[in-house]
Amino acid sequence: MNAHIGRGEGDHRVAVYPGSFDPVTFGHLDIIRRAAKQFDHLIVSVLNNLTKSPLFSVEERVELLREITKDLPNVEVDSFRDLLVRYMRSKQAQIIIRGIRSVTDFEYELQMASTNRQLDEGIETIFMMTNPKYSYLSSSIVKEIAKFHGPVQDLVPPAVEAALRKKYTGDRPG
Ligand code: ADP
């Protein structure tokens, strides 16, 4: 037996970590690294949410995630625009990973987890507590700082820092 968490015995445990990742931060990366240790396969999947207007395209977000997880052999990066539980079934995944930073996160996450459970009882949501170092960190905060050309090197990997610099250089109207 090993120390893995999740369902079943002896089966291949596939987890999905869904999110906007606009852009990925050290907080997300910490969850990815820790989750990758717990499951046979981890799919980090960018939600293509047509109602939000992101800074980075889905392709850019996927590319950045691939770059920063390339040293993790059991991590795959993908994107989806389907209902999460249906996407999970198509990937034969049983576990949803979500990160919790605060009570505010918890309320929203509980609602999401309960909804997904209602849609498919076979799918389990597992929450991972933030590394206290990153408990304040969000993609929005990073974008806010980068917009004003503030320092983000302690918040995001170098590839993301470079991508942010490119987005916010020069050509912004107003
Ligand atoms: P979403 O729009 O789906 O919430 P995010 O990219 O903002 O997408 O977050 C994806 C997941 O990562 C969520 O479960 C969120 O709570 C978690 N997360 C975001 N930032 C951190 C952090 N600093 N520490 C731990 N978990 C985090």
Coordinates of C-alpha atoms and ligand atoms in Angstrom, one line a residue:
M1 CA 0.0 0.0 0.0
N2 CA 1.1 3.5 -0.5
A3 CA 0.1 6.8 1.1
H4 CA -2.0 8.0 -1.8
I5 CA -5.4 9.6 -1.0
G6 CA -8.4 9.1 -3.2
R7 CA -10.8 6.3 -4.2
G8 CA -10.4 2.7 -5.0
E9 CA -7.7 0.2 -4.5
G10 CA -4.9 -0.6 -6.9
D11 CA -6.6 1.5 -9.7
H12 CA -5.0 4.2 -11.6
R13 CA -5.8 7.5 -9.8
V14 CA -6.4 10.3 -12.1
A15 CA -7.1 13.8 -10.7
V16 CA -8.0 17.0 -12.5
Y17 CA -7.1 20.4 -11.2
P18 CA -9.4 22.8 -13.0
G19 CA -9.1 26.6 -13.0
S20 CA -8.8 29.8 -14.8
F21 CA -5.0 30.1 -14.3
D22 CA -5.1 33.7 -15.7
P23 CA -2.1 33.5 -15.2
V24 CA -0.7 30.6 -13.1
T25 CA 0.9 31.8 -9.9
F26 CA 3.3 30.2 -7.3
G27 CA 0.1 29.4 -5.3
H28 CA -1.2 27.3 -8.1
L29 CA 2.2 25.7 -8.7
D30 CA 2.5 24.7 -5.1
I31 CA -0.9 22.9 -5.3
I32 CA 0.1 21.3 -8.6
R33 CA 3.4 19.9 -7.1
R34 CA 1.7 18.6 -4.0
A35 CA -1.2 17.1 -5.9
A36 CA 1.2 15.4 -8.4
K37 CA 2.7 13.5 -5.5
Q38 CA -0.6 12.1 -4.4
F39 CA -2.0 10.8 -7.7
D40 CA -0.8 8.6 -10.5
H41 CA -1.7 11.3 -13.0
L42 CA -2.7 14.9 -12.6
I43 CA -4.4 16.9 -15.4
V44 CA -4.2 20.6 -14.9
S45 CA -7.0 21.9 -17.1
V46 CA -7.7 25.5 -18.1
L47 CA -11.4 26.3 -18.1
N48 CA -12.4 28.0 -21.3
N49 CA -15.0 30.2 -19.7
L50 CA -16.7 32.3 -22.3
T51 CA -18.4 34.6 -19.8
K52 CA -15.0 35.9 -18.4
S53 CA -12.7 38.2 -20.3
P54 CA -9.3 36.9 -19.5
L55 CA -5.9 38.6 -19.9
F56 CA -4.3 35.5 -21.5
S57 CA -5.9 33.3 -24.1
V58 CA -6.5 29.7 -23.3
E59 CA -3.6 28.7 -25.6
E60 CA -1.3 31.2 -23.8
R61 CA -2.4 29.9 -20.3
V62 CA -1.9 26.3 -21.4
E63 CA 1.5 27.1 -22.8
L64 CA 2.7 28.8 -19.6
L65 CA 1.4 25.9 -17.5
R66 CA 3.3 23.4 -19.7
E67 CA 6.5 25.4 -19.4
I68 CA 6.4 25.5 -15.6
T69 CA 5.4 21.9 -15.1
K70 CA 7.7 20.3 -17.6
D71 CA 9.8 18.8 -14.8
L72 CA 6.7 16.9 -13.5
P73 CA 6.4 13.7 -15.5
N74 CA 2.9 12.7 -14.3
V75 CA 1.4 16.2 -15.0
E76 CA -0.5 16.9 -18.2
V77 CA -1.9 20.3 -19.2
D78 CA -5.2 20.5 -21.1
S79 CA -8.2 22.8 -21.5
F80 CA -11.9 22.2 -21.5
R81 CA -15.2 24.1 -22.1
D82 CA -17.6 21.3 -21.1
L83 CA -19.4 20.6 -17.8
L84 CA -16.6 19.6 -15.5
V85 CA -18.0 16.3 -14.5
R86 CA -18.6 15.3 -18.2
Y87 CA -15.0 16.3 -19.0
M88 CA -13.8 14.2 -16.0
R89 CA -15.6 11.2 -17.4
S90 CA -14.0 11.7 -20.8
K91 CA -10.6 11.6 -19.1
Q92 CA -11.6 8.7 -16.8
A93 CA -10.7 10.9 -13.8
Q94 CA -12.3 10.5 -10.4
I95 CA -10.9 13.3 -8.4
I96 CA -11.2 17.1 -8.6
I97 CA -8.5 19.1 -6.9
R98 CA -9.2 22.6 -5.6
G99 CA -7.2 24.9 -3.5
I100 CA -8.5 26.8 -0.4
R101 CA -7.0 30.0 0.8
S102 CA -9.7 31.4 3.0
V103 CA -13.2 31.1 4.4
T104 CA -14.4 33.0 1.4
D105 CA -12.8 30.4 -0.9
F106 CA -14.4 27.7 1.2
E107 CA -18.0 28.9 0.8
Y108 CA -17.7 29.1 -3.0
E109 CA -15.8 25.8 -3.2
L110 CA -18.3 24.0 -1.0
Q111 CA -21.1 25.1 -3.3
M112 CA -19.2 23.9 -6.4
A113 CA -18.2 20.6 -4.8
S114 CA -21.8 20.0 -3.8
T115 CA -23.1 20.8 -7.2
N116 CA -20.6 18.4 -8.9
R117 CA -21.5 15.7 -6.4
Q118 CA -25.1 16.2 -7.3
L119 CA -24.3 15.8 -11.0
D120 CA -22.1 12.7 -10.4
E121 CA -21.7 10.9 -7.1
G122 CA -18.7 9.0 -8.4
I123 CA -16.6 12.1 -8.5
E124 CA -14.9 13.3 -5.3
T125 CA -13.6 16.8 -4.7
I126 CA -10.4 17.0 -2.6
F127 CA -9.3 20.3 -1.2
M128 CA -5.7 21.2 -0.6
M129 CA -5.0 24.0 1.9
T130 CA -2.8 26.8 0.6
N131 CA 0.8 27.0 1.5
P132 CA 0.6 29.9 4.1
K133 CA 3.3 31.6 2.1
Y134 CA 0.8 32.1 -0.7
S135 CA -2.4 32.5 1.1
Y136 CA -2.9 36.1 -0.1
L137 CA -1.9 35.3 -3.7
S138 CA -4.3 35.4 -6.6
S139 CA -4.1 35.8 -10.4
S140 CA -6.0 39.1 -10.0
I141 CA -3.5 40.5 -7.5
V142 CA -0.7 39.6 -9.8
K143 CA -2.3 41.3 -12.8
E144 CA -3.0 44.4 -10.7
I145 CA 0.7 44.7 -9.8
A146 CA 1.9 43.9 -13.3
K147 CA -0.4 46.5 -14.8
F148 CA 1.5 49.2 -12.9
H149 CA 4.8 47.6 -13.7
G150 CA 5.4 46.5 -10.1
P151 CA 7.6 43.5 -9.1
V152 CA 6.0 40.1 -9.5
Q153 CA 9.0 37.8 -9.4
D154 CA 8.1 36.5 -5.9
L155 CA 4.6 35.7 -7.1
V156 CA 4.9 34.0 -10.4
P157 CA 7.5 31.8 -12.3
P158 CA 9.9 33.7 -14.6
A159 CA 8.1 32.6 -17.8
V160 CA 4.9 34.1 -16.4
E161 CA 6.7 37.3 -15.4
A162 CA 8.0 37.7 -18.9
A163 CA 4.6 37.1 -20.4
L164 CA 3.1 39.7 -18.2
R165 CA 5.7 42.2 -19.0
K166 CA 5.0 41.6 -22.7
K167 CA 1.2 42.1 -22.2
Y168 CA 1.6 45.3 -20.3
T169 CA 4.4 46.9 -22.4
G170 CA 3.8 50.1 -24.3
D171 CA 0.8 49.5 -26.5
R172 CA -1.9 50.0 -24.0
P173 CA -4.4 52.6 -24.9
G174 CA -5.2 55.4 -22.4
Ligands
ADP1 P1 -11.1 29.7 -10.7 O1 -11.7 30.8 -11.6 O2 -11.6 28.3 -11.1 O3 -11.3 29.9 -9.2 P2 -8.3 30.2 -10.3 O4 -7.2 30.1 -11.3 O5 -8.5 31.5 -9.7 O6 -9.6 29.7 -11.1 O7 -8.1 29.1 -9.1 C1 -8.0 27.7 -9.4 C2 -7.9 27.0 -8.1 O8 -6.7 27.3 -7.5 C3 -9.0 27.4 -7.1 O9 -9.4 26.2 -6.4 C4 -8.3 28.4 -6.2 O10 -8.9 28.4 -4.9 C5 -6.9 27.8 -6.1 N1 -5.9 28.8 -5.8 C6 -5.7 30.0 -6.4 N2 -4.7 30.6 -5.8 C7 -4.2 29.9 -4.8 C8 -3.2 30.0 -3.8 N3 -2.5 31.1 -3.7 N4 -3.1 29.0 -2.9 C9 -3.9 27.9 -3.0 N5 -4.8 27.7 -3.9 C10 -5.0 28.7 -4.8

